[in-house]
Coordinates of N, CA and C in Angstrom, one line a residue:
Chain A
X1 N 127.1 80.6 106.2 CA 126.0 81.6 106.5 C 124.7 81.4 105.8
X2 N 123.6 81.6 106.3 CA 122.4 81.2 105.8 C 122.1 82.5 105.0
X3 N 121.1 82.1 103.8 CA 120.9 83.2 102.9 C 120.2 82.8 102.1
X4 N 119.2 83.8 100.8 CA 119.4 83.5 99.3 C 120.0 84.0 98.8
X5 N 120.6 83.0 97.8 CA 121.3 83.0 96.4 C 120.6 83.3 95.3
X6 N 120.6 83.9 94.6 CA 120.0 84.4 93.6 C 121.2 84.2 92.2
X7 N 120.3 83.7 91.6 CA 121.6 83.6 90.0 C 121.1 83.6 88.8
X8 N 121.2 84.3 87.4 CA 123.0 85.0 87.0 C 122.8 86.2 88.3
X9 N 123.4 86.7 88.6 CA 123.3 88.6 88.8 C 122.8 89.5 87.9
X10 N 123.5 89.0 86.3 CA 123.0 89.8 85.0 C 122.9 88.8 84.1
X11 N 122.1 89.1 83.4 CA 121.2 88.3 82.4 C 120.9 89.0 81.0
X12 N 121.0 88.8 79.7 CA 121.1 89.3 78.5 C 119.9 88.3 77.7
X13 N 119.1 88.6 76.8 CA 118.1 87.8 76.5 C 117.5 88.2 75.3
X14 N 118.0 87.5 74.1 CA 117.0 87.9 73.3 C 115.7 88.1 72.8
X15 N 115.0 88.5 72.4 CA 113.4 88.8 72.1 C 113.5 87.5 72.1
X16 N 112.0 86.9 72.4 CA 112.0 85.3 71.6 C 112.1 84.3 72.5
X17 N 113.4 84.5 73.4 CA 113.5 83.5 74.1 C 113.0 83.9 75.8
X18 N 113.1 82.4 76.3 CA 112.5 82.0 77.6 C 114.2 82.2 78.3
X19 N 113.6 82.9 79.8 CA 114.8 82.7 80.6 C 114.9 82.2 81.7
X20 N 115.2 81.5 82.2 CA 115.1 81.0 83.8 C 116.0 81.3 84.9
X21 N 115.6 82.1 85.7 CA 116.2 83.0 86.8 C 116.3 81.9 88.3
X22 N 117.5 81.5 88.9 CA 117.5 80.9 90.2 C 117.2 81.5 91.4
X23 N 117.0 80.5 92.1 CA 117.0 81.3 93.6 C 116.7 80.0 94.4
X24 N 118.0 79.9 95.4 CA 118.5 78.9 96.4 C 118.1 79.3 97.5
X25 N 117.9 79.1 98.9 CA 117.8 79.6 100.4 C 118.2 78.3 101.2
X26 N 119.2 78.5 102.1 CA 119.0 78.1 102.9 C 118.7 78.0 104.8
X27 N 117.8 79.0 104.6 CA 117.2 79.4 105.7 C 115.9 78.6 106.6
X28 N 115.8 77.8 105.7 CA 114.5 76.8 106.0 C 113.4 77.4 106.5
X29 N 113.0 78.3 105.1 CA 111.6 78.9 105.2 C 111.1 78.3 104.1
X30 N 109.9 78.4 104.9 CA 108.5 77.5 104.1 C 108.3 78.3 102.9
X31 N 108.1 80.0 103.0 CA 107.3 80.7 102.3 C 108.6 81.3 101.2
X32 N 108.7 81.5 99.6 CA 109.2 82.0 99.0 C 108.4 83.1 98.0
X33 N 109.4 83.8 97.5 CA 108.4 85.3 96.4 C 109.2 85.4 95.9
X34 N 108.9 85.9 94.3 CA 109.3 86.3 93.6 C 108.9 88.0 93.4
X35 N 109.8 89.0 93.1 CA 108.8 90.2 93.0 C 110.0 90.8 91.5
X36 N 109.4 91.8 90.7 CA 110.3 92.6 89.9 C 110.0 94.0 90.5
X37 N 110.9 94.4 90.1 CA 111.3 95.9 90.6 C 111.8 96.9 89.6
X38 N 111.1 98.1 89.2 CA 110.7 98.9 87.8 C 111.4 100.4 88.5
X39 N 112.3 100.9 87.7 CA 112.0 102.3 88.4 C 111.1 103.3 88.9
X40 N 110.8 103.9 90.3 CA 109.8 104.7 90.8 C 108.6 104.1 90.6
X41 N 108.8 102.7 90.9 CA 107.0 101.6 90.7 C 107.4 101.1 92.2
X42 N 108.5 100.7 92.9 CA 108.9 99.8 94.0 C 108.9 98.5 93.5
X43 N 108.3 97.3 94.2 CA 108.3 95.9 94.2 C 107.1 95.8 94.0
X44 N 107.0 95.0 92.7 CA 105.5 94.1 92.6 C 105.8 92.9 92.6
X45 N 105.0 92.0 92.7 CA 104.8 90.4 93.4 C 104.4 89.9 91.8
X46 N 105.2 89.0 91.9 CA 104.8 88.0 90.5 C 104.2 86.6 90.8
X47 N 104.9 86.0 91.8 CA 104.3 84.6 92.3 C 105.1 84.3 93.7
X48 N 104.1 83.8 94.8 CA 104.5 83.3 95.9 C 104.0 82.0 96.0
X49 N 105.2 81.2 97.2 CA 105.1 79.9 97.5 C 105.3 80.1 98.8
X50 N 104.0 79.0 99.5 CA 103.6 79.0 100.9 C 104.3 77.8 101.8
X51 N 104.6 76.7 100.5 CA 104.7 75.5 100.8 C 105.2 74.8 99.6
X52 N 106.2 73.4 99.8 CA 106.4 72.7 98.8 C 105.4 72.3 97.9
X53 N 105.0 72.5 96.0 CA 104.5 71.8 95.2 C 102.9 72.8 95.3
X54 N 103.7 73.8 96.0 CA 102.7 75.0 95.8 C 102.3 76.6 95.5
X55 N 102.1 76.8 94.9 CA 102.1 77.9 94.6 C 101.5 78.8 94.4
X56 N 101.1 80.3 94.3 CA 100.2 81.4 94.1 C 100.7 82.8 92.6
X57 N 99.5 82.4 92.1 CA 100.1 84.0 91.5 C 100.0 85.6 91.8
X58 N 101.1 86.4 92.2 CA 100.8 87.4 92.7 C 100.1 88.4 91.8
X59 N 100.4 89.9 91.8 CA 99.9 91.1 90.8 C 100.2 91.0 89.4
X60 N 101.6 90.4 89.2 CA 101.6 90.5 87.8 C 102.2 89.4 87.0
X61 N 101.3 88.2 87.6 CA 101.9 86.8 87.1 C 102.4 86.4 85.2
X62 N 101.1 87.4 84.6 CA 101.6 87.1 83.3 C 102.6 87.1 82.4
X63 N 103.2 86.0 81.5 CA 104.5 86.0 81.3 C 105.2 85.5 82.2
X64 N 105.0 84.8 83.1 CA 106.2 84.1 84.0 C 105.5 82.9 84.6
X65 N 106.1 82.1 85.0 CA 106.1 80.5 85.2 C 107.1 80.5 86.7
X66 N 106.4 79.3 87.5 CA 107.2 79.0 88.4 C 107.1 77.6 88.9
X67 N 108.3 77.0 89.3 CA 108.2 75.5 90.4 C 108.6 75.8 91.5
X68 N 107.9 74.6 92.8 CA 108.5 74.7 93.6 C 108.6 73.2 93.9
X69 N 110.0 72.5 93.3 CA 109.8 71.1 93.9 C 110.6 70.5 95.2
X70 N 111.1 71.7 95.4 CA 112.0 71.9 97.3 C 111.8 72.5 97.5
X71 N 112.0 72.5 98.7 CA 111.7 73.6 99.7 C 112.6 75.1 99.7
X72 N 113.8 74.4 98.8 CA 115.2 75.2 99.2 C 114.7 76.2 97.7
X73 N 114.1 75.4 96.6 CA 114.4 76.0 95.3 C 112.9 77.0 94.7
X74 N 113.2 77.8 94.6 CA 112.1 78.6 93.6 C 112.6 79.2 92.7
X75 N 112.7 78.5 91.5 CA 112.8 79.6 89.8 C 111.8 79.8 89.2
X76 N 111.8 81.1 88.8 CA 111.3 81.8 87.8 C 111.5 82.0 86.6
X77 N 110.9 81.4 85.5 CA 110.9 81.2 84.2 C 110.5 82.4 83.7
X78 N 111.1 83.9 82.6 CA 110.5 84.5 82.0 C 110.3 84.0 81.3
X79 N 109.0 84.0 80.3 CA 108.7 83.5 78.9 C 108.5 84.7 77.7
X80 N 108.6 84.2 76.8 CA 108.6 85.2 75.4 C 107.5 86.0 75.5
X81 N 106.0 85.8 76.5 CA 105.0 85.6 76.4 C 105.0 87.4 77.3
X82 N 106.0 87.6 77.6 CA 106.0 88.8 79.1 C 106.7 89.9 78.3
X83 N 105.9 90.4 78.1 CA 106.0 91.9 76.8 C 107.0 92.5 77.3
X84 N 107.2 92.9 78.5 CA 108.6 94.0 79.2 C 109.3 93.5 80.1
X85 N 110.2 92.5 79.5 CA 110.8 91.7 80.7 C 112.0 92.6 81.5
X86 N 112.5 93.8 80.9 CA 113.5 94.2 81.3 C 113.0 94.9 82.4
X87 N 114.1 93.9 83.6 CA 113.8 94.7 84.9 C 114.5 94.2 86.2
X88 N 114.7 94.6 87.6 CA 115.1 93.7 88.6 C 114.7 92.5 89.4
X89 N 115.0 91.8 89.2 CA 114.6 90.6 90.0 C 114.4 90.5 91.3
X90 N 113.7 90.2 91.8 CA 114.6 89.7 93.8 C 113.7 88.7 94.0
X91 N 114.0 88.0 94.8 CA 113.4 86.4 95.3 C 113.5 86.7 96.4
X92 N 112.5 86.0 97.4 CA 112.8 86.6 99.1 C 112.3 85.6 99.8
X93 N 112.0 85.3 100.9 CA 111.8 84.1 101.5 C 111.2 84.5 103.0
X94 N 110.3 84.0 103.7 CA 109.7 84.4 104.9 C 109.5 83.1 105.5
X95 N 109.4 83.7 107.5 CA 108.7 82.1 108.0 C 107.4 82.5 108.2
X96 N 106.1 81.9 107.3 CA 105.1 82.6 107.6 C 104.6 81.5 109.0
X97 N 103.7 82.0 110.1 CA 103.3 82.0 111.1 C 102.7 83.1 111.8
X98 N 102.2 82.6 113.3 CA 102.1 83.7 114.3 C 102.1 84.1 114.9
X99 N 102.8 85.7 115.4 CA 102.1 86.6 114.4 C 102.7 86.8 113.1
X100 N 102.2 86.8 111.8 CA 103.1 86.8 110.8 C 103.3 88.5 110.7
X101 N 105.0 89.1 110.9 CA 105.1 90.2 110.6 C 105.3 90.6 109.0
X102 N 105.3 89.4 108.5 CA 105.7 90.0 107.0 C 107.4 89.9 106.8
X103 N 108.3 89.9 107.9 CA 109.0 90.2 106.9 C 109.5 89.1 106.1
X104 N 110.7 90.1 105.2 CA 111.0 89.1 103.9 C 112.3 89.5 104.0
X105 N 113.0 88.1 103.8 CA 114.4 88.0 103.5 C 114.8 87.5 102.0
X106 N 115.5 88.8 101.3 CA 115.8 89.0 100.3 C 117.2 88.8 99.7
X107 N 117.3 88.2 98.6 CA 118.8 88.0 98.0 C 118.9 88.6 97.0
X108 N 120.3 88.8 96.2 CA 121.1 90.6 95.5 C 120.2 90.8 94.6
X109 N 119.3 89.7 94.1 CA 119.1 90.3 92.8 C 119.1 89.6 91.4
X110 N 118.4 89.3 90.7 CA 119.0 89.3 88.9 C 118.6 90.6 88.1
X111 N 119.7 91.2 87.5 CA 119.1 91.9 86.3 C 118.8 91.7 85.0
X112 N 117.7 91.8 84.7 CA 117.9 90.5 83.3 C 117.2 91.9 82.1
X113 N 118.1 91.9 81.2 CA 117.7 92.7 79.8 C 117.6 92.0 78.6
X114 N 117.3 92.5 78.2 CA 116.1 92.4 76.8 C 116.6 92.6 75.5
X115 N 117.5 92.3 74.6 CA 118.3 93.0 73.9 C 117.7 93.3 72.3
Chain B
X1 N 94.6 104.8 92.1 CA 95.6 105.5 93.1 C 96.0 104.0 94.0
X2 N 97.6 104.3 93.9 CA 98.1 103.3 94.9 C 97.8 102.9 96.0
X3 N 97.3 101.3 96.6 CA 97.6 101.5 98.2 C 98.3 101.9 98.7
X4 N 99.6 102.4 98.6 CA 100.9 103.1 99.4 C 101.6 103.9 98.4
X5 N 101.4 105.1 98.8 CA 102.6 106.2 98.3 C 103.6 106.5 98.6
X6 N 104.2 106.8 98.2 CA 105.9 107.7 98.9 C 106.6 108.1 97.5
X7 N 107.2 109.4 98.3 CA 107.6 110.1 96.9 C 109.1 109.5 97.0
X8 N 109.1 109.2 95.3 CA 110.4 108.6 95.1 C 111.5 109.4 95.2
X9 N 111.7 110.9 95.4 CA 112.7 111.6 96.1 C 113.6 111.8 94.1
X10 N 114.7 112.0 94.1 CA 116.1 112.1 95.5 C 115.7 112.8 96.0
X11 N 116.2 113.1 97.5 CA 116.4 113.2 98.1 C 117.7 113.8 98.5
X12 N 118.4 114.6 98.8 CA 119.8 115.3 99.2 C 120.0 116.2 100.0
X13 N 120.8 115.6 101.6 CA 121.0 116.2 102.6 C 122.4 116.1 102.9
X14 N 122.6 116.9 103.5 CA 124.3 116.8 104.0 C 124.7 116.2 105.4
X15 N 125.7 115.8 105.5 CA 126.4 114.7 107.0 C 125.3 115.6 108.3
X16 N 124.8 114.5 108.5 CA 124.3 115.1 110.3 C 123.2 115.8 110.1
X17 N 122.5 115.8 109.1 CA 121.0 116.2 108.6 C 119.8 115.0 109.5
X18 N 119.3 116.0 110.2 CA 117.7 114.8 110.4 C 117.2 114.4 108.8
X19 N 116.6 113.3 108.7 CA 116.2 113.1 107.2 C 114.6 112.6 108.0
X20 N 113.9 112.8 107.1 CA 112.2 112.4 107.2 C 111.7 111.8 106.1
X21 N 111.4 110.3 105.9 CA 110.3 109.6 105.2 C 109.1 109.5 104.9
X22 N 108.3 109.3 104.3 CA 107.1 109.5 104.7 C 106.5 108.5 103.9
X23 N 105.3 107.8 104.0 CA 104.1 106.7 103.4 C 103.3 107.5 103.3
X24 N 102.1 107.0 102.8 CA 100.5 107.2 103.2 C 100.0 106.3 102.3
X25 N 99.0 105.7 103.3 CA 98.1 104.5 102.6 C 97.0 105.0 102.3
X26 N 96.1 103.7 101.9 CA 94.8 104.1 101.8 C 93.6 102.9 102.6
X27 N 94.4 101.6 102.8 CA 93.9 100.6 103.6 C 93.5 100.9 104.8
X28 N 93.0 100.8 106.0 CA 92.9 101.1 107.5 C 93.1 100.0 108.1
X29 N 92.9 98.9 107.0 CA 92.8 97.4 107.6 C 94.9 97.1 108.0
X30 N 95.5 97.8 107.6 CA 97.1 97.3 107.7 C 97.1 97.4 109.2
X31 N 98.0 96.2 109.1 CA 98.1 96.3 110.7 C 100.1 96.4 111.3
X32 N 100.9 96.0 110.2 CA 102.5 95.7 109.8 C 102.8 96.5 108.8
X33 N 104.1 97.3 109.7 CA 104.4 98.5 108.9 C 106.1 98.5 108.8
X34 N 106.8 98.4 107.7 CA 108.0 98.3 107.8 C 108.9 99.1 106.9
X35 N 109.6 99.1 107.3 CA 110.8 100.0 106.4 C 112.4 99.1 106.0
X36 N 112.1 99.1 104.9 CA 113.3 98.1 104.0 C 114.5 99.1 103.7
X37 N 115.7 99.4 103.9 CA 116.7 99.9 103.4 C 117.5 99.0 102.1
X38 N 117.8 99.4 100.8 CA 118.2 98.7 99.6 C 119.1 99.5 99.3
X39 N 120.9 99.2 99.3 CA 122.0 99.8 98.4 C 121.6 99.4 97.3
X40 N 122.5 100.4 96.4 CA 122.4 100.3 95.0 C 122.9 98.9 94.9
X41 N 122.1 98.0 94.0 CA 122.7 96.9 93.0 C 122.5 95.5 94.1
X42 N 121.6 96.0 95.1 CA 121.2 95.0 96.1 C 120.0 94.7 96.2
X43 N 119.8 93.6 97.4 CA 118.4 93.4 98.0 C 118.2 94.2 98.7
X44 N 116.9 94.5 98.9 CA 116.4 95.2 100.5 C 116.9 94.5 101.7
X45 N 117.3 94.9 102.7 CA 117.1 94.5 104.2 C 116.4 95.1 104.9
X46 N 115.3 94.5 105.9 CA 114.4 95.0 106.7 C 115.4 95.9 107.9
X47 N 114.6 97.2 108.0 CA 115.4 98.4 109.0 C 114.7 98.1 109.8
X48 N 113.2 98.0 110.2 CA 112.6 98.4 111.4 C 111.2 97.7 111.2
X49 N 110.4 97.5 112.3 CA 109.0 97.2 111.5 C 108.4 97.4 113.3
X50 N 107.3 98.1 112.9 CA 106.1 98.2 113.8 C 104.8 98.1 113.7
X51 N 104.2 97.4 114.8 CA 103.0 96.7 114.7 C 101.8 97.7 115.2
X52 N 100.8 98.0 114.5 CA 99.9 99.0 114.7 C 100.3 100.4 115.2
X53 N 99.5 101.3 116.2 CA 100.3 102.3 116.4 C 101.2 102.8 116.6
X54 N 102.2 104.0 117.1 CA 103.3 104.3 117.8 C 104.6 104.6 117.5
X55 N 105.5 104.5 118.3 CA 106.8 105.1 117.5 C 107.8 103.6 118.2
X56 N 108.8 103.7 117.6 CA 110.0 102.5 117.7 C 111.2 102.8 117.6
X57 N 111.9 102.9 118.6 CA 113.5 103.7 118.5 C 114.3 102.9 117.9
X58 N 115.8 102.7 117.5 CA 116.6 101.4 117.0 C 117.8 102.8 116.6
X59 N 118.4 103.0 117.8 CA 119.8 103.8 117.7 C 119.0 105.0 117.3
X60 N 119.9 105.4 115.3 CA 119.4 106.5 115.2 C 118.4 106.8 114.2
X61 N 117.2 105.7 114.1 CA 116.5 105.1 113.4 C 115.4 105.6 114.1
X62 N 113.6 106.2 114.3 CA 112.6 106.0 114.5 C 111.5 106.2 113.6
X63 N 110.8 105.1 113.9 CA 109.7 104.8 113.3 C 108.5 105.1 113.6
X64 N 107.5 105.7 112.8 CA 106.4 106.3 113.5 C 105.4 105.8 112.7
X65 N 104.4 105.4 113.6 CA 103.2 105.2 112.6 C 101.7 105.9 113.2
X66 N 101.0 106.3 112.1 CA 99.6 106.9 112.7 C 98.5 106.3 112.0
X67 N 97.9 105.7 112.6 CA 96.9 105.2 111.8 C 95.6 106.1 111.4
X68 N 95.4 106.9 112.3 CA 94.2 107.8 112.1 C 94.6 108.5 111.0
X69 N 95.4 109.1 110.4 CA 96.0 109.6 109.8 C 96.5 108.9 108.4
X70 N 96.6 107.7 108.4 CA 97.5 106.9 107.9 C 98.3 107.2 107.1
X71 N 99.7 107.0 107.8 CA 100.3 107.8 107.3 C 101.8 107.5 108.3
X72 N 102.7 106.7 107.7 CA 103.7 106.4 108.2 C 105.4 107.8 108.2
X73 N 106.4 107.2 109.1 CA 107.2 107.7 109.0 C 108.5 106.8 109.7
X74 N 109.4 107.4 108.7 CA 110.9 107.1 109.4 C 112.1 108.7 109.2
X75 N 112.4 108.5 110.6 CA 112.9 109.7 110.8 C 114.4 109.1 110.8
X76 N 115.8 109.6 110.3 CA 117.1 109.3 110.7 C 117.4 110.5 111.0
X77 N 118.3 110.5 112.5 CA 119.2 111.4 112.9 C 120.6 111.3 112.7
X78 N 121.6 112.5 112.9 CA 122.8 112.2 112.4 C 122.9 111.5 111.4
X79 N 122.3 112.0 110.4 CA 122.5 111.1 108.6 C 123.8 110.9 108.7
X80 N 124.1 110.0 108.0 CA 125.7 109.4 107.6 C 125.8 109.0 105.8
X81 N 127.2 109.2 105.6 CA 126.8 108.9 103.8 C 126.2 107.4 103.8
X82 N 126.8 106.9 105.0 CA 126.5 105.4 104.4 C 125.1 105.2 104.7
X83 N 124.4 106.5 105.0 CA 122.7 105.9 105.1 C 122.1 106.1 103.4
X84 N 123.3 106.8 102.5 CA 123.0 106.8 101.4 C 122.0 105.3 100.5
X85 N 120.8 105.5 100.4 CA 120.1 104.1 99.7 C 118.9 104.4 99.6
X86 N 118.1 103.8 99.1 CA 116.7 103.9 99.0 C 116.1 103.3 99.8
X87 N 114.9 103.8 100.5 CA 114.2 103.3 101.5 C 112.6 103.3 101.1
X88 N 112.7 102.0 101.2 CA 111.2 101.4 101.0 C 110.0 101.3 102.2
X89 N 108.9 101.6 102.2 CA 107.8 101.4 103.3 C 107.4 100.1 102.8
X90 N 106.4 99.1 103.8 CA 105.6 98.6 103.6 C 105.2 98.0 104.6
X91 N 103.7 97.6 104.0 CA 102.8 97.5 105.2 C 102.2 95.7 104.9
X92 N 101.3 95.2 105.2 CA 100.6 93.9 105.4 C 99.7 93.7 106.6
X93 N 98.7 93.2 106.2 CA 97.3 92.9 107.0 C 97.7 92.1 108.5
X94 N 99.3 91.1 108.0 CA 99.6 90.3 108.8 C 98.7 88.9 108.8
X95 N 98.9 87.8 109.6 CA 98.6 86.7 109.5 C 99.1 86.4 107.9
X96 N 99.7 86.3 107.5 CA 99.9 85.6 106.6 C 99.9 86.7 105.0
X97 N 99.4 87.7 105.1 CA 99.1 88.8 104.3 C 100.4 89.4 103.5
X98 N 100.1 89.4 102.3 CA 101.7 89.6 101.5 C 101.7 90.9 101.9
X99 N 103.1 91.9 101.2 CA 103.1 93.0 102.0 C 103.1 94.1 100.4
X100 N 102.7 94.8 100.7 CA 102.1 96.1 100.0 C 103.8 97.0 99.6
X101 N 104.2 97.5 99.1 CA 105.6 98.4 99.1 C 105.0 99.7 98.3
X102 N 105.7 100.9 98.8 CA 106.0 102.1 98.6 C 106.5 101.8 97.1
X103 N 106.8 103.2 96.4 CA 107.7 103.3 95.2 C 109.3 103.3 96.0
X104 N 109.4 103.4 97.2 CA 111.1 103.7 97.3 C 111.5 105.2 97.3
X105 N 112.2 105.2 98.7 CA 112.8 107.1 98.4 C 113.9 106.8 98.5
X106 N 114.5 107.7 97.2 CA 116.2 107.4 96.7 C 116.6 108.5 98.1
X107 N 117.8 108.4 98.6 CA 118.4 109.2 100.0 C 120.1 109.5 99.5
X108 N 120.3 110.3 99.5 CA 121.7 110.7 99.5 C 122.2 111.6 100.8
X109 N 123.2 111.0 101.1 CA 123.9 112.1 102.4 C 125.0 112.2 102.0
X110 N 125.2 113.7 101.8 CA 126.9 114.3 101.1 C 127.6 114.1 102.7
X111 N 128.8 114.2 101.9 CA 129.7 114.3 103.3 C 130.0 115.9 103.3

């Protein structure tokens, strides 16, 4: 079945350290996102990719790092540098084109805490 | 003030309750309007999405949008517990335009 994979699901992290969050698709879409999700905030956008070896930072890029050296892979690096890392993950993937409706196909999740 | 509002609820209705959603933006430029349904401890999946004005049926799912107004909606009839989840709006300029999200309305349907 085609999808993203998103990996750990849960994540534990001490102050200090950097964590690197997965996210696999095999849907063969061009476009990938990263967004975190806060209680009663919704989804904000941290970094999208339009295309291989390329990338954008979305609303709230600071503290986080990203590659894209396939098509299939986009991780997300938190770094020590991201004052409130505790929060929901989701990675999501679109075929952008037209008309582009936007949508976004989404996988479960990481929750990554802060300890 | 947010581009997109929606009150984060809960929200609590009982089996077979109409339930009503509601947005309101502040953009006029949106042209893609959608509604994401998210179980607890999941991703979103896209419910519905409609393009500029009007309404969009899908069973017992409609979608309304007003732009004069701006100011979206999703109506469910015959609630079911399993419509129990949070439902997100969002909108995008389209062509290529990332998409804007609501805060999420948490929904409960008792049985």
């Amino acid at each position: 079945d085609g999808g993203i994979t998103q990996s750990p699901k849960y994540l534990f992290r001490k102050e200090g350290q950097n964590v690197t969050l997965s996210c696999e698709q095999n849907l063969n879409h061009d476009a990938m996102y990263w967004y975190r999700q806060d209680p009663g905030q919704g989804l904000r956008l941290i970094y999208y990719s339009q295309i291989v070896n390329d990338f954008q930072k979305g609303d709230i890029a600071e503290g986080y790092s990203v590659s894209r050296e396939k098509k299939e892979s986009f991780p997300l690096t938190v770094t020590s540098a991201q004052k409130n890392p505790t929060a929901f993950y989701l990675c999501a993937s679109s075929i952008p084109g037209l008309p582009n409706t936007g949508e976004l196909f989404f996988g479960e999740g990481s929750r990554l805490t802060v300890l | 003030q947010k581009e997109v509002e929606q009150d984060p609820g809960p929200l609590s209705v009982p089996e077979g309750a109409i339930v009503s959603l509601n947005c309101t933006y502040s953009n006029s430029a949106f042209q893609y309007f959608m509604w994401y349904r998210q179980y607890s401890r999941k991703g979103p999946e896209l419910l519905m999405y409609t393009y500029s004005s009007g309404n969009k049926e899908d069973g017992r799912f409609t979608a309304q949008v007003d732009k004069s107004s701006k100011y979206i909606s999703l109506f469910i009839r015959d609630s079911q517990p399993s419509d129990s989840a949070t439902y997100l709006c969002a909108m995008s300029l389209g062509q290529g335009g990332k998409l804007i999200f609501g805060q999420g309305t948490e929904l409960s349907v008792k049985p």
